[in-house]
């Protein structure tokens, strides 16, 4: 018998606060949190370590058969493993962010990661954070939220986060990087980061994390009965 699971798709641009929101909601509802960006970042890391340029499409595609990527359930979330090794913060650097954005434009890469994402949602109630979850990965998700905030608000959040982690950068640099990634992610031909027709648009520019979580929970509570 096919199991019916509850799926929440959380899409939106980088720095919109999706991952913080998704983690909070996953805890609140007891859902599994899946960060799909981590999968693209891990492909980016593999390609970068092989010394292949991020715009070398043929080179990237030729790597795919060698990439053994898995997502395992750990502490209520999906942990990424590459060749049996647990992946951590090494995929969060600016260089790997650029690699991730570039590899994610390649249809073969997206197809390669499709089943990994879908299989988890077949077995578990999930809240999945990404760019194309509501449009491509889980078009049957019961709730689809498209989270946005102005580029300036998102850059300010990302800048503060990087400062806290001791990364040396400037607000201007973070804002420029954010705008480049927005254009690269939403302007691409395949699975662009755009809202599904049935997604609820959720702008959290002026909201604190707590307000964002409460507002999203209000939307979810109308559809999901614990
Ligand atoms: O969410 P993130 O910033 O960690 O994602 C890294 C990159 O991966 C981002 O530039 C766009 C891409 N991505 C994607 O194309 N589709 C997804 N579902 C998730 C991320």
XYZ file of C-alpha atoms in Angstrom, residues 17-204:
188
model
C 15.557 32.576 5.995
C 14.078 29.369 4.578
C 16.417 27.019 6.386
C 15.897 28.630 9.801
C 12.160 28.630 9.225
C 12.188 25.021 7.974
C 14.208 23.791 10.975
C 11.859 25.519 13.421
C 8.746 24.181 11.713
C 10.193 20.654 11.469
C 10.762 20.652 15.230
C 7.322 22.048 15.947
C 5.467 19.506 13.798
C 7.848 16.558 14.197
C 8.632 16.501 10.480
C 11.921 15.541 8.843
C 13.860 18.589 7.659
C 15.493 18.245 4.242
C 17.952 20.855 2.996
C 18.124 20.137 -0.735
C 20.673 22.919 -1.326
C 23.155 20.759 0.613
C 22.915 18.142 -2.155
C 23.816 20.667 -4.882
C 26.565 22.058 -2.658
C 27.986 18.553 -2.194
C 28.105 18.003 -5.962
C 29.818 21.414 -6.180
C 32.376 20.333 -3.574
C 33.149 17.096 -5.417
C 33.609 18.897 -8.742
C 35.730 21.636 -7.168
C 37.995 19.090 -5.452
C 38.491 17.371 -8.813
C 39.807 20.687 -10.152
C 36.980 21.066 -12.672
C 35.775 24.612 -13.428
C 32.230 25.430 -12.333
C 31.273 26.287 -15.926
C 32.713 23.084 -17.445
C 29.399 21.384 -18.091
C 30.807 18.313 -19.867
C 33.436 17.854 -17.149
C 30.790 18.047 -14.429
C 28.490 15.562 -16.172
C 31.378 13.121 -16.622
C 31.908 13.124 -12.819
C 28.376 12.041 -11.974
C 28.906 8.248 -12.198
C 31.688 8.599 -9.594
C 29.554 10.533 -7.109
C 28.100 8.342 -4.376
C 25.759 10.712 -2.575
C 23.293 9.624 0.099
C 20.910 11.314 2.474
C 20.432 9.531 5.799
C 17.997 10.423 8.533
C 19.823 11.770 11.586
C 18.440 13.823 14.478
C 15.217 14.661 12.656
C 16.942 15.822 9.483
C 18.606 14.576 6.327
C 22.381 14.290 6.675
C 24.399 14.211 3.448
C 27.095 11.578 2.863
C 29.569 11.662 0.001
C 31.386 8.390 -0.632
C 30.405 7.315 2.883
C 31.811 10.475 4.512
C 29.485 12.805 6.430
C 29.443 16.276 4.881
C 29.478 19.308 7.172
C 30.283 23.013 6.955
C 32.871 22.594 4.200
C 30.035 23.114 1.683
C 29.132 26.545 3.148
C 32.022 28.590 1.724
C 31.518 31.321 -0.934
C 33.477 29.251 -3.492
C 31.200 26.233 -3.020
C 28.102 28.489 -3.084
C 29.110 29.568 -6.578
C 29.849 25.983 -7.629
C 26.457 24.866 -6.263
C 24.619 27.571 -8.182
C 26.452 26.652 -11.409
C 26.094 22.855 -11.148
C 22.400 23.286 -10.346
C 21.824 24.732 -13.846
C 22.749 21.413 -15.463
C 19.701 19.185 -16.226
C 21.744 15.971 -15.720
C 22.713 17.108 -12.212
C 19.099 17.861 -11.321
C 17.968 14.479 -12.671
C 20.778 12.796 -10.717
C 19.451 14.244 -7.424
C 15.742 13.827 -8.079
C 15.184 10.371 -6.615
C 17.267 11.036 -3.486
C 14.907 13.910 -2.677
C 11.652 12.159 -3.573
C 12.382 8.875 -1.823
C 12.676 10.542 1.586
C 9.315 12.251 1.105
C 7.645 8.947 0.238
C 8.482 7.486 3.644
C 8.394 10.488 5.972
C 6.459 13.639 6.682
C 8.874 16.252 5.396
C 9.535 19.908 5.228
C 11.807 20.347 2.247
C 13.745 23.509 1.571
C 14.980 24.370 -1.936
C 14.149 26.194 -5.153
C 12.002 23.772 -7.160
C 10.354 21.676 -4.468
C 6.815 22.941 -5.124
C 7.234 22.972 -8.902
C 9.277 19.833 -9.690
C 10.293 17.637 -6.750
C 7.038 17.509 -4.776
C 4.331 19.007 -6.997
C 1.774 17.193 -4.813
C 2.961 18.847 -1.575
C -0.029 19.719 0.596
C 1.501 23.088 1.503
C 3.788 25.202 -0.666
C 5.352 28.340 0.690
C 7.549 30.625 -1.373
C 9.613 32.656 1.069
C 11.059 35.970 -0.056
C 12.600 39.101 1.388
C 14.228 42.097 -0.276
C 17.836 41.533 -1.491
C 19.008 44.126 1.063
C 17.244 42.399 3.986
C 18.624 39.018 2.888
C 22.152 40.371 2.400
C 22.076 41.994 5.851
C 21.055 38.694 7.477
C 23.690 36.722 5.576
C 26.348 39.362 6.396
C 25.560 39.180 10.125
C 25.640 35.388 9.992
C 29.057 35.364 8.283
C 30.433 37.934 10.777
C 29.262 35.734 13.661
C 31.104 32.807 12.112
C 34.252 34.934 11.813
C 34.211 35.084 7.994
C 35.805 38.329 6.749
C 33.614 40.069 4.194
C 31.705 43.313 3.594
C 27.982 43.988 3.301
C 28.514 45.252 -0.274
C 30.269 42.032 -1.255
C 27.506 39.882 0.265
C 24.803 41.958 -1.477
C 26.566 41.680 -4.862
C 26.960 37.920 -4.386
C 23.285 37.613 -3.414
C 22.154 39.488 -6.538
C 24.415 37.344 -8.759
C 22.981 34.141 -7.273
C 19.376 35.438 -7.574
C 19.878 36.064 -11.290
C 21.737 32.777 -11.803
C 19.130 30.700 -9.913
C 15.926 32.322 -11.151
C 17.056 33.133 -14.692
C 18.090 29.594 -15.614
C 16.093 27.564 -18.102
C 15.672 24.447 -15.991
C 13.719 24.419 -12.724
C 14.108 28.154 -12.126
C 13.581 29.369 -8.570
C 10.055 30.657 -9.121
C 6.879 30.061 -7.105
C 4.553 27.198 -8.065
C 1.150 28.499 -9.257
C -0.408 27.159 -6.047
C 2.314 28.445 -3.695
C 1.598 30.980 -0.970
C 3.961 33.950 -1.218
C 5.507 34.767 2.094
C 7.559 37.990 2.379
C 9.362 38.155 5.695
